[in-house]
Short mmCIF file of C-alpha atoms and ligand atoms in Angstrom, two decimals:
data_model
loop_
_atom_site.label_atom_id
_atom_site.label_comp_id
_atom_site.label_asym_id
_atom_site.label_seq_id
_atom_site.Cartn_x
_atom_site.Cartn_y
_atom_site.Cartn_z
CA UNK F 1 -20.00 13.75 -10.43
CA UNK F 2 -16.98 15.89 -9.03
CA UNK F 3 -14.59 14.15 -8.07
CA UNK F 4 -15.10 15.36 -4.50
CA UNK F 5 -17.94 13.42 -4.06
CA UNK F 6 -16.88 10.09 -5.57
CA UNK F 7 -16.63 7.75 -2.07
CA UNK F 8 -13.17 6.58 -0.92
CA UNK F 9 -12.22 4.61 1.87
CA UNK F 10 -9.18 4.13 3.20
CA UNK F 11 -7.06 1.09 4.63
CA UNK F 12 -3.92 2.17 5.94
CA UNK F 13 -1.68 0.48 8.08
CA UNK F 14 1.93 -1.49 8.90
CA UNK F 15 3.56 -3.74 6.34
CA UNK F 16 1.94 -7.44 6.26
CA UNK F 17 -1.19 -6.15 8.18
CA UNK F 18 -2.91 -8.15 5.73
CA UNK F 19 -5.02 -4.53 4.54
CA UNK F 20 -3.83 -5.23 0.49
CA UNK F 21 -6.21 -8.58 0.75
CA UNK F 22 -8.71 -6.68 2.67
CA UNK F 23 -8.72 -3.51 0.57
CA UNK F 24 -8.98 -6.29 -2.76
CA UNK F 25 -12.10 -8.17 -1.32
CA UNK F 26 -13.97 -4.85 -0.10
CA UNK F 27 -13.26 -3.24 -3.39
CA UNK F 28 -14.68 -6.28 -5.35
CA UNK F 29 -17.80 -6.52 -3.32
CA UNK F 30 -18.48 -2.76 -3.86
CA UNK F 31 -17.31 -2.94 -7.39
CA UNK F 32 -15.17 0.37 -6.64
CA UNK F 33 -11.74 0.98 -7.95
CA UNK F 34 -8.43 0.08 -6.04
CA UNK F 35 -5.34 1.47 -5.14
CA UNK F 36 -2.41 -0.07 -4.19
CA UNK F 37 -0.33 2.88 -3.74
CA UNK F 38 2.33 0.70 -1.69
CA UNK F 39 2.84 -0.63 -5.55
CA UNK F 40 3.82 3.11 -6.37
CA UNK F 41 6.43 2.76 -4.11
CA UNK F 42 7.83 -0.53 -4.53
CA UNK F 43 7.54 0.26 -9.05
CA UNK F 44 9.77 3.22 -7.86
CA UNK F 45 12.43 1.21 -5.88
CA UNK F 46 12.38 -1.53 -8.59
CA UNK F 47 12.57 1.02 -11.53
CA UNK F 48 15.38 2.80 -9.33
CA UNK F 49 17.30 -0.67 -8.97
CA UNK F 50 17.44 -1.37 -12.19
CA UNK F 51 18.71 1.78 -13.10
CA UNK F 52 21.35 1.64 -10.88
CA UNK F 53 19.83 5.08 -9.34
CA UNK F 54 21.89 6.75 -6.34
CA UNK F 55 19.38 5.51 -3.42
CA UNK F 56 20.82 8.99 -1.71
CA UNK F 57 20.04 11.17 -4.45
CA UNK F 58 16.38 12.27 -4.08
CA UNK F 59 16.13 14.46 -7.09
CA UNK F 60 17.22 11.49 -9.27
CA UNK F 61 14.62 9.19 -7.09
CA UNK F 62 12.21 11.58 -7.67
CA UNK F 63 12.57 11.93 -11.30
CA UNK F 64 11.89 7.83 -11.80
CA UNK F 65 9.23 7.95 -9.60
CA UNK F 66 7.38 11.38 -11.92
CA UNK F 67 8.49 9.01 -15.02
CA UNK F 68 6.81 5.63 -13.91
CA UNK F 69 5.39 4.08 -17.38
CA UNK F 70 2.96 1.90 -14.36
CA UNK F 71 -0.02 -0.04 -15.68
CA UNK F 72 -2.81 -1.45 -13.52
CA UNK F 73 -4.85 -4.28 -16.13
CA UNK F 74 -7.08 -7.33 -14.89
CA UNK F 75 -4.83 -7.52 -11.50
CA UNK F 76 -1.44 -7.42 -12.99
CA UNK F 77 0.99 -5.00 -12.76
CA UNK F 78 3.07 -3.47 -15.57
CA UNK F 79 6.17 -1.87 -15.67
CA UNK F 80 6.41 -0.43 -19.43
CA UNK F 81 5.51 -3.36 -21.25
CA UNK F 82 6.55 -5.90 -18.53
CA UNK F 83 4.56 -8.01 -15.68
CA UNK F 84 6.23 -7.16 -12.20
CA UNK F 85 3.83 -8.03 -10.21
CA UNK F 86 5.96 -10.64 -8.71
CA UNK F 87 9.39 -8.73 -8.87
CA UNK F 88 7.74 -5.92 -6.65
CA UNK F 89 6.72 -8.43 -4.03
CA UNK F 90 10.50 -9.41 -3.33
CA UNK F 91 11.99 -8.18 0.20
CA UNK F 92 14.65 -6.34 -1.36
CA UNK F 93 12.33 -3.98 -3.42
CA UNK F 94 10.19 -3.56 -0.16
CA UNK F 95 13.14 -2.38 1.71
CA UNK F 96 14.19 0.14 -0.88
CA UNK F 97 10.53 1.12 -1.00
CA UNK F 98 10.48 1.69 3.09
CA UNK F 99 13.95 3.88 1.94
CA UNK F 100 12.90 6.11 -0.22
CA UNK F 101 9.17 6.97 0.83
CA UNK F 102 10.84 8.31 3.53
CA UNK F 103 12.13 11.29 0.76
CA UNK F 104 9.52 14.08 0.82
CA UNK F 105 10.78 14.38 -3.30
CA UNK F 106 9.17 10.84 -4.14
CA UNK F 107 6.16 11.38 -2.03
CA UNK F 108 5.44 14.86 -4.11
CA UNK F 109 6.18 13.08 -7.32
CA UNK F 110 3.31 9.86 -6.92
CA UNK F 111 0.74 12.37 -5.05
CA UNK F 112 -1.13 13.45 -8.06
CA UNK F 113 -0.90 9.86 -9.70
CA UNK F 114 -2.69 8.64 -6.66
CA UNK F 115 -5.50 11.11 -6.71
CA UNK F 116 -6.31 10.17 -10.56
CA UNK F 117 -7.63 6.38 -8.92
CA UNK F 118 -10.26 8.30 -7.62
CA UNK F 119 -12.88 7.22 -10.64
CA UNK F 120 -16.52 6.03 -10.44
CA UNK F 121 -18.29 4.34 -8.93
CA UNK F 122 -15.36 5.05 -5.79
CA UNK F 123 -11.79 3.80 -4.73
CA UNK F 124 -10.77 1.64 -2.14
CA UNK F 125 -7.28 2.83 -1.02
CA UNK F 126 -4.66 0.79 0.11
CA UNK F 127 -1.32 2.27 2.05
CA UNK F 128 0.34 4.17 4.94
CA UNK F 129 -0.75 7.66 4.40
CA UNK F 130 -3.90 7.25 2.21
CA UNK F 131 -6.53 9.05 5.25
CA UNK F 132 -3.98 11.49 6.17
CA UNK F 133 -2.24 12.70 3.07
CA UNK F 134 -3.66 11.64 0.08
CA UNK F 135 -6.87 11.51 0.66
CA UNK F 136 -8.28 13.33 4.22
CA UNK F 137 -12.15 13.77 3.04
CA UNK F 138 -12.66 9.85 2.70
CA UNK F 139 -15.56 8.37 3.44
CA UNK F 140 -14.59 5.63 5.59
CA UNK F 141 -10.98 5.41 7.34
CA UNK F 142 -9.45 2.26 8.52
CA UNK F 143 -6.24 1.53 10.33
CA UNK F 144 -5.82 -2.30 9.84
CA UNK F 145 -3.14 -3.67 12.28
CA UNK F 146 -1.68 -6.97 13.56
CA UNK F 147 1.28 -8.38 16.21
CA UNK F 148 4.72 -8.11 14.21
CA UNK F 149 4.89 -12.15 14.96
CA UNK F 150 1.01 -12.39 12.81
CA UNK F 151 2.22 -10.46 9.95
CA UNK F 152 5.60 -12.25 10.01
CA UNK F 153 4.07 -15.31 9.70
CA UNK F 154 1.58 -14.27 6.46
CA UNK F 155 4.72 -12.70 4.80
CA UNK F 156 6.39 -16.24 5.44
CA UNK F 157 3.22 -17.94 3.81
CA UNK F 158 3.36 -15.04 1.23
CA UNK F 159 6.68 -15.34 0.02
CA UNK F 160 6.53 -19.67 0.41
CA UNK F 161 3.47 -19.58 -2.07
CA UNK F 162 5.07 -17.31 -4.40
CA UNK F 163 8.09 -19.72 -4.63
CA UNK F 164 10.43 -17.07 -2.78
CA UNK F 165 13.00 -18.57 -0.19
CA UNK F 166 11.80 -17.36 3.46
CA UNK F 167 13.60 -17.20 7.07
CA UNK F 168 11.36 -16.42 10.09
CA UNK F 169 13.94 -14.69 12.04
CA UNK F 170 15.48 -12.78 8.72
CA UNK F 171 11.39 -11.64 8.10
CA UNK F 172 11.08 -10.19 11.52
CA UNK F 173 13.92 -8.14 12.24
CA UNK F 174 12.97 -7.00 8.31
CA UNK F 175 9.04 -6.17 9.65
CA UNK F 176 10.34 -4.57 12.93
CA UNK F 177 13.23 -2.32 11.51
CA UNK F 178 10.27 -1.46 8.31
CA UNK F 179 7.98 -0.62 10.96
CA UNK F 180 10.36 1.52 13.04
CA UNK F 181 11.01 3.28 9.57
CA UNK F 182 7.70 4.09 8.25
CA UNK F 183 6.53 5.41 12.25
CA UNK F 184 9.04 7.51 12.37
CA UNK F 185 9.76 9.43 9.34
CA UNK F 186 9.56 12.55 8.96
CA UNK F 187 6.99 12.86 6.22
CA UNK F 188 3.50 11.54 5.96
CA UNK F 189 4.23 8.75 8.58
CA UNK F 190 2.35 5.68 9.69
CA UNK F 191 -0.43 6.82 12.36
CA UNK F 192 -4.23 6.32 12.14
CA UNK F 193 -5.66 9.08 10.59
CA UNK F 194 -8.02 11.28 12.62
CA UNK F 195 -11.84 9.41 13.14
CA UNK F 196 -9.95 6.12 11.59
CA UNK F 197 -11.73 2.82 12.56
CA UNK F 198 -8.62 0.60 14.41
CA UNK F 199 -9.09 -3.40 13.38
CA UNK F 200 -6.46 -5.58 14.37
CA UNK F 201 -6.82 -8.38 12.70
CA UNK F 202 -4.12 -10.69 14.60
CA UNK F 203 -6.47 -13.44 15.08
CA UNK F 204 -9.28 -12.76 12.67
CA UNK F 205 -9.47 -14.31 9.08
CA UNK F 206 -9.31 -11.71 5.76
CA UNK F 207 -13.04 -12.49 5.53
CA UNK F 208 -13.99 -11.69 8.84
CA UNK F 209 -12.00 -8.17 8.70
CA UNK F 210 -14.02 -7.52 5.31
CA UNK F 211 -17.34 -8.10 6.56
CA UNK F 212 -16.09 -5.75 9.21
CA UNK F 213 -15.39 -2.77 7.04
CA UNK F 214 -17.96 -3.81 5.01
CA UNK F 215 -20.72 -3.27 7.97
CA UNK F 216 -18.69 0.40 9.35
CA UNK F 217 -19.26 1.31 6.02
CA UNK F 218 -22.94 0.39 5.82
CA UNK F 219 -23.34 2.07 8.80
CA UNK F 220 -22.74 5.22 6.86
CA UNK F 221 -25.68 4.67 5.09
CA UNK F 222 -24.42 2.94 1.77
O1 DC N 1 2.36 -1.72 1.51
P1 DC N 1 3.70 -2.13 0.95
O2 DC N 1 4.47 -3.05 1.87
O3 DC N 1 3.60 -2.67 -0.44
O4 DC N 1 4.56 -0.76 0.84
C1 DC N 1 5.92 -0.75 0.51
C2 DC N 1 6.61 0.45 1.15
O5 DC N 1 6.12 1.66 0.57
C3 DC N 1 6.37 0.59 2.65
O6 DC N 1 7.42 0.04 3.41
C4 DC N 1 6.26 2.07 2.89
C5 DC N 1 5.93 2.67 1.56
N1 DC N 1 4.57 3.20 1.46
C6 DC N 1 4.39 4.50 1.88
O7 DC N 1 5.32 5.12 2.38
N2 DC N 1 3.18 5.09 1.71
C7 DC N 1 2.14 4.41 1.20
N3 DC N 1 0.96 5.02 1.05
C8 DC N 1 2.30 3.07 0.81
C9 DC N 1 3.55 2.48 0.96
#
């Protein structure tokens, strides 16, 4: 099949919206593939951290981000030969992530990596610019969304059950200023991509938002 036609829907929106659990259910139930391409990001910043990378220097940021040795096997997450999918989930990495997506070098440098999840049977993709950069001919676009005090609250539960220390206040002056950053850069910034179904999912259950993209897509005629 070219890889044009291979389905792909899209679940973009703000940090905490709760879209990676609802991209991971609808991909299951469809058996399609799944990107997390926020992972990209935060494998970057980690990768950069631990290299003690200039987090001003966007040819050097770009360079770790061309070189990522990134694994995706049975829902972990591998970083050369080690399991990060834990040490990518800390707040530090997802501010440095916020930081340098905003350099057009990094972007450029984890575009093509993206496109290569596009396999059989189709993708579900997960991010900020995923139905207006990476992929604009997807099937089905969704903007998942939520009040900042909703998705404060799930990254408190998030971090809690992950065995993370948490402060309310700390997590929503971190969601606000991450939101402020990735709506107003420059390059490939948060907005719902033209034709993009809006959910917010404040006061709806990960289920209930599923079924919901589940049925739009349906609706297509799948
Ligand atoms: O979805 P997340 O919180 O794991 O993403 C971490 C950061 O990566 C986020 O603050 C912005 C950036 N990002 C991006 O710029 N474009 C994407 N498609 C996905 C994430």
């Amino acid at each position: 099949m070219p890889n044009s036609n291979i389905p792909v829907i899209t679940i973009d929106g703000p940090t905490a919206s709760g879209k990676g659990t609802v991209a991971h259910k609808v991909a299951d139930r469809l058996g399609f593939h799944l990107l997390d391409s926020g992972a990209l990001y935060r494998l970057t910043a980690l990768s950069a951290i631990r290299r003690g990378t200039d987090m001003h220097d966007e040819h050097a940021l770009s360079k770790v981000a061309e070189h990522l040795q990134v694994r995706f096997h049975g829902g972990h997450i591998y970083l050369g030969t080690e399991e990060v999918g834990n040490a990518i989930r800390a707040e530090e990495v997802g501010n440095t992530a916020s930081r340098i997506a905003a350099l057009p070098g990094v972007r450029q440098a984890l575009y093509g990596l993206q496109l290569s999840f596009r396999r059989t049977p189709g993708l579900v993709a997960d991010g900020r610019d995923m139905g207006t950069v990476i992929f604009p001919g997807a099937r089905l676009k969704v903007f998942l969304t939520a009040s900042v005090e909703a998705r404060a609250q799930r990254r408190y539960k998030q971090l809690i059950d992950k065995g993370f220390s948490a402060n309310m206040d700390g997590l929503l002056k971190d969601l606000q200023s991450r939101d402020a950053r990735d709506t107003q850069r420059a390059v490939a910034p948060l907005v719902p991509a033209e034709g993009a179904h809006i959910l917010d999912t404040s006061a709806m259950t990960a289920d209930a938002a599923v079924e919901q993209v589940l049925s739009w897509y349906r609706a297509l005629g799948h």
